[in-house]
PDB file of C-alpha atoms in Angstrom:
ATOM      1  CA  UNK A  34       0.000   0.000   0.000  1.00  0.00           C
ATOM      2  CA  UNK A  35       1.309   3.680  -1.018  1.00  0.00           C
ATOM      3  CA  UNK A  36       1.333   6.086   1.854  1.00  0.00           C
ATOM      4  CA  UNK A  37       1.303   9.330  -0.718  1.00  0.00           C
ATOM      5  CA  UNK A  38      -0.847  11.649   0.687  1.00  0.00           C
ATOM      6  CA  UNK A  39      -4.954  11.818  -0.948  1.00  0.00           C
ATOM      7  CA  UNK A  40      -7.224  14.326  -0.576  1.00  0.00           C
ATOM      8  CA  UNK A  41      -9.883  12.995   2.289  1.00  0.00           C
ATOM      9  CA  UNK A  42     -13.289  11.789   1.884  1.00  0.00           C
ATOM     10  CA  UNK A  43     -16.393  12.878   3.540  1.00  0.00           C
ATOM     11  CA  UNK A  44     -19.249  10.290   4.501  1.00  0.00           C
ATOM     12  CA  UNK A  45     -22.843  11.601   5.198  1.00  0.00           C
ATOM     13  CA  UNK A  46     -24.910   9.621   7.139  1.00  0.00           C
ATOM     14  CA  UNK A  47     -28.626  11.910   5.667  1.00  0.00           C
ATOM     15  CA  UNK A  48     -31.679  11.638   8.372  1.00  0.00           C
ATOM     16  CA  UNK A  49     -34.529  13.630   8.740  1.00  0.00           C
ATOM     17  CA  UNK A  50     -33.756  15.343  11.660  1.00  0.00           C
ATOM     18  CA  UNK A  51     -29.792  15.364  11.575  1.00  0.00           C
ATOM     19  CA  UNK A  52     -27.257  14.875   9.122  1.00  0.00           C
ATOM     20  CA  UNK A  53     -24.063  12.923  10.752  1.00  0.00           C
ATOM     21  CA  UNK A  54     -20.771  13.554   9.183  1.00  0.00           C
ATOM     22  CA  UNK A  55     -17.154  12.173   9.173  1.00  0.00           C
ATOM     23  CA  UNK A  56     -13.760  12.381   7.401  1.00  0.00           C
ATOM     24  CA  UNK A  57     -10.666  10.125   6.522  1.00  0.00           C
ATOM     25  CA  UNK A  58      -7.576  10.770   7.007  1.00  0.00           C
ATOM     26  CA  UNK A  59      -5.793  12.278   3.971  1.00  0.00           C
ATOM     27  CA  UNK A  60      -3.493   8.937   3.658  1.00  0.00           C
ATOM     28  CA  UNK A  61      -7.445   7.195   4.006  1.00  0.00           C
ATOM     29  CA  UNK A  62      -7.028   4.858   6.536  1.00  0.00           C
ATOM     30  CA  UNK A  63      -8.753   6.190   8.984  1.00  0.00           C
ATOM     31  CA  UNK A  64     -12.337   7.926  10.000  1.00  0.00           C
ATOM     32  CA  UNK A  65     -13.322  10.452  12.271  1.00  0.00           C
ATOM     33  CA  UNK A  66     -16.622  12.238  13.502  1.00  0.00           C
ATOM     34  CA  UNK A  67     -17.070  15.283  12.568  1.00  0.00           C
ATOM     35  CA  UNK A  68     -19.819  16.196  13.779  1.00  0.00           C
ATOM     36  CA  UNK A  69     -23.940  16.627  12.980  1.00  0.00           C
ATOM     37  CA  UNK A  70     -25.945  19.626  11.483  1.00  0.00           C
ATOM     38  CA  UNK A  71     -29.025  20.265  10.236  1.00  0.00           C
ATOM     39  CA  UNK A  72     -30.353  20.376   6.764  1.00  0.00           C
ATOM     40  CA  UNK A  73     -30.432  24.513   6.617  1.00  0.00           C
ATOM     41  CA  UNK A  74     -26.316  24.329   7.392  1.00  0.00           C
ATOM     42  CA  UNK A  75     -25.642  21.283   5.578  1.00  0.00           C
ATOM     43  CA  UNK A  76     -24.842  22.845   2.252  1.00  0.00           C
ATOM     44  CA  UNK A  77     -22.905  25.653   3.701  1.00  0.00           C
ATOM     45  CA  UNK A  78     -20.492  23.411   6.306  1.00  0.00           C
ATOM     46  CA  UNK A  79     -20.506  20.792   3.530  1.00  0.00           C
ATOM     47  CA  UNK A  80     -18.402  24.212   1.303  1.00  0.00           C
ATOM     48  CA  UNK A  81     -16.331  24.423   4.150  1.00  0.00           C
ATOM     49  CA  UNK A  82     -15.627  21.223   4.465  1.00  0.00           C
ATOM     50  CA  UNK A  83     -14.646  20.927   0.889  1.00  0.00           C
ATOM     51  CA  UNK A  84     -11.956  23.979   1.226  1.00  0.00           C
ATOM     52  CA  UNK A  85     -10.853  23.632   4.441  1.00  0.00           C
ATOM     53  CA  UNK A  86     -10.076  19.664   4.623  1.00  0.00           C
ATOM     54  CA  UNK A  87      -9.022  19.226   1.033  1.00  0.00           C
ATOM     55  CA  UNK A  88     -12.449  16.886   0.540  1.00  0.00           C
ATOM     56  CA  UNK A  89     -12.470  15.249  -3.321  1.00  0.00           C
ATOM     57  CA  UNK A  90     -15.241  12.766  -2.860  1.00  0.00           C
ATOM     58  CA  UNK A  91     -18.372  12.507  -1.016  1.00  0.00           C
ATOM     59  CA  UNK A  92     -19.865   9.480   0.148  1.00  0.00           C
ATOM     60  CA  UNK A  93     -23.305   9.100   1.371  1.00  0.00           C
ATOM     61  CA  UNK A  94     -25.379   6.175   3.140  1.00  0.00           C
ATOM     62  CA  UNK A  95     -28.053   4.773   0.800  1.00  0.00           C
ATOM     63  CA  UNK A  96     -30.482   2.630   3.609  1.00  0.00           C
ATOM     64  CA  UNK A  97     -31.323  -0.508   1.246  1.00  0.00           C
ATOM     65  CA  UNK A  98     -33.570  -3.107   3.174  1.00  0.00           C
ATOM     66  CA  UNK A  99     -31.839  -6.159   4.554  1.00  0.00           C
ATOM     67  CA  UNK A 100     -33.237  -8.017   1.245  1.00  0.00           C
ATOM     68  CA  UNK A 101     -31.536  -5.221  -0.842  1.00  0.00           C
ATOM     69  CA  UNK A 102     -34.283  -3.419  -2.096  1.00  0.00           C
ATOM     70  CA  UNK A 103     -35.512   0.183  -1.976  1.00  0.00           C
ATOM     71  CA  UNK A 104     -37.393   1.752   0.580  1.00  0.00           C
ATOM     72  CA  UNK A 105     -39.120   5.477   1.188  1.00  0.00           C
ATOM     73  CA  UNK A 106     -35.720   6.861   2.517  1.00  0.00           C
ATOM     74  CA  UNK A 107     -33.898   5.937  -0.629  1.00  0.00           C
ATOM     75  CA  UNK A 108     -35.943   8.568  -3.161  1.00  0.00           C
ATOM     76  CA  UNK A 109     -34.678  11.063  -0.408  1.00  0.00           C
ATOM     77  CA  UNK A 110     -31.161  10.148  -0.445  1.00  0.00           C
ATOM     78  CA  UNK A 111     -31.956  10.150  -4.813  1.00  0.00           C
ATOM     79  CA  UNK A 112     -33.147  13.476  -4.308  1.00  0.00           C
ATOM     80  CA  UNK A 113     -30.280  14.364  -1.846  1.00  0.00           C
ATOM     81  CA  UNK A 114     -27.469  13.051  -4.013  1.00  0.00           C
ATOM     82  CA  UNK A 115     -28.788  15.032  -7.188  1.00  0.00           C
ATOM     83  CA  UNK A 116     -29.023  18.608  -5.126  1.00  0.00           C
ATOM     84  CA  UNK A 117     -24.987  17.723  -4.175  1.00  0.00           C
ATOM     85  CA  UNK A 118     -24.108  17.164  -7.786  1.00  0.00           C
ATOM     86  CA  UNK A 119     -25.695  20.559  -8.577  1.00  0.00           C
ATOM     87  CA  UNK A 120     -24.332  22.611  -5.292  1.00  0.00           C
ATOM     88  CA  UNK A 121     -20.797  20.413  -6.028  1.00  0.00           C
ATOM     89  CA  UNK A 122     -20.230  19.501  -9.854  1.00  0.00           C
ATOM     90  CA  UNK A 123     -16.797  18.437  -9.784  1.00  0.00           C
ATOM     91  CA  UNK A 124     -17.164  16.511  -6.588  1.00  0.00           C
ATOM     92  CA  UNK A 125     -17.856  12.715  -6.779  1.00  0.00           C
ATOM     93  CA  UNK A 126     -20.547  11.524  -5.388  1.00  0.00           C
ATOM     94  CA  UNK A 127     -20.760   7.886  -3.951  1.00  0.00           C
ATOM     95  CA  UNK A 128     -23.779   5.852  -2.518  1.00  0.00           C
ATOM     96  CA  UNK A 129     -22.274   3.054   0.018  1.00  0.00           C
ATOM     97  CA  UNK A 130     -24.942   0.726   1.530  1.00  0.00           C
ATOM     98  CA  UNK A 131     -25.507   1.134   4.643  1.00  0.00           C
ATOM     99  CA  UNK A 132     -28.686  -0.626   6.135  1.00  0.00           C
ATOM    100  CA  UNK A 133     -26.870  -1.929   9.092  1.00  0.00           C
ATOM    101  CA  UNK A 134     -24.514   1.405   9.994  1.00  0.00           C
ATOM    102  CA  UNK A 135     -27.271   3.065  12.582  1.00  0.00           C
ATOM    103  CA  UNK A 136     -27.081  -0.499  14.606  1.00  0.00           C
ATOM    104  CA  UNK A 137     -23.365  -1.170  14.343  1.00  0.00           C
ATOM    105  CA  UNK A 138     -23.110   2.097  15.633  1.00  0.00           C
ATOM    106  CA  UNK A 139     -24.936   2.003  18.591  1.00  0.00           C
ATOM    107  CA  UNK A 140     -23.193  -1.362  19.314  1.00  0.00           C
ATOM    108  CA  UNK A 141     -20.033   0.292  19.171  1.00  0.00           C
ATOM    109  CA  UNK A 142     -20.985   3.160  21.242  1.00  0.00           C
ATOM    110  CA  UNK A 143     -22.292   0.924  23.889  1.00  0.00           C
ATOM    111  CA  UNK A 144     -18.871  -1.221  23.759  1.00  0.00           C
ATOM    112  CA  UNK A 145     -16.654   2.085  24.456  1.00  0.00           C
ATOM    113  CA  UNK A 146     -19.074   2.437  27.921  1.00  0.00           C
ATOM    114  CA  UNK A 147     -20.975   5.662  26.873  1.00  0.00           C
ATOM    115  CA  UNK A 148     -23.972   5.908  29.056  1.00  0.00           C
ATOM    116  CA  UNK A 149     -27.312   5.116  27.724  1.00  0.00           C
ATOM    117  CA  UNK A 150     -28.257   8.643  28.036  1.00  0.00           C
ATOM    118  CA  UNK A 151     -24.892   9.917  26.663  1.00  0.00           C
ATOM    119  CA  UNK A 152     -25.424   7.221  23.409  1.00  0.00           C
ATOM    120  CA  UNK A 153     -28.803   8.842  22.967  1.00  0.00           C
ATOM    121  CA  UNK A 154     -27.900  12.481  23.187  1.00  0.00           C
ATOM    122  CA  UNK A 155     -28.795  14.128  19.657  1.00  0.00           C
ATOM    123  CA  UNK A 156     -26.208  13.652  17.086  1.00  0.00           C
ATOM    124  CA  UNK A 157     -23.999  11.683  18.306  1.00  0.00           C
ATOM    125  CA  UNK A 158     -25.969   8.354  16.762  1.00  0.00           C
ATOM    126  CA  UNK A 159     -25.648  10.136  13.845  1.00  0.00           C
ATOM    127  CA  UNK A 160     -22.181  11.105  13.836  1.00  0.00           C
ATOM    128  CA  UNK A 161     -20.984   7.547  14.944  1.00  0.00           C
ATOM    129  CA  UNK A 162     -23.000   6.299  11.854  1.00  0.00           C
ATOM    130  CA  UNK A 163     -21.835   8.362   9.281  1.00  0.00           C
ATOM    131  CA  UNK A 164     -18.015   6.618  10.746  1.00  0.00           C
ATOM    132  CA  UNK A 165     -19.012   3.243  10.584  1.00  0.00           C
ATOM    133  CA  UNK A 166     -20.095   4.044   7.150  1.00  0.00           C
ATOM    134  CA  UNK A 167     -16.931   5.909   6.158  1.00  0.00           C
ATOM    135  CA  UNK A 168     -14.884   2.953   8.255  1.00  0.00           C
ATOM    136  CA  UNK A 169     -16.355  -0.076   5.665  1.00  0.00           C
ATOM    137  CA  UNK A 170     -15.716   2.521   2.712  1.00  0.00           C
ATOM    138  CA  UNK A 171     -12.011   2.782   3.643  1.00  0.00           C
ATOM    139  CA  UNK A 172     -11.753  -0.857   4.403  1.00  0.00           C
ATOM    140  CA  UNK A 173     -13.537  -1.701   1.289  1.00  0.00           C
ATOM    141  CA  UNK A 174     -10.992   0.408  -1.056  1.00  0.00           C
ATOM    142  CA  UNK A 175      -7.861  -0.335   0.389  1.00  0.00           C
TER     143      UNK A 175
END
């Protein structure tokens, strides 16, 4: 494996209260939480982002069923994923399965002995989801 330094990659882990975000590393090995906002921010942090962290592809959780098929949240991730290719044209934009991130999540959250109330605070589901995601991305592509 090279160790040249790549731009990073941002996972989005889309809700439809919070958007949970994360970030490799720029060598890609690694993922870490960046944090939740809202849909009125999301467009304007996701700029940021993009400038500040050297960002050259997105990646963003597409919540097939366990049998692989679509549900109701996946026309709102379509929807979601053609508004970033307008706001974002030269950006790549990747959907990564990710029916099981929410759980694996909470199972990991649990593991590291955050409280029950801590695991539920707002966001931080979220956030921890949009790393898993970005985590089996990474693995994935190594």
């Amino acid at each position: 494996m090279s160790l040249s330094r790549k731009k990073r990659i941002v996972a989005i882990d889309f809700g439809t209260k919070r958007i949970g975000f994360a970030v490799s590393d720029p060598l890609r090995l690694f993922a870490q939480p960046t944090g939740t906002f809202d849909r009125a921010e999301l467009f304007e942090k996701l700029e940021l982002m993009t400038r500040d962290e050297e960002i050259d592809k997105i990646i963003v959780g597409y919540p097939l069923n366990d049998d692989g098929t679509q549900n109701r949240m996946t026309g709102v991730i379509d929807r979601f994923i053609e508004e970033l290719a307008l706001v974002f044209p030269g950006l790549p934009v990747e959907r990564v399965d990710e029916h099981r991130s929410s759980r694996d999540a909470m199972q990991i959250l649990a593991a590291s002995g955050i409280s029950r109330k801590e695991r539920n605070r707002k966001g931080r589901l979220d956030c921890a989801a949009a790393c898993v995601i970005l985590r089996e991305y990474l693995e994935a592509h190594r």
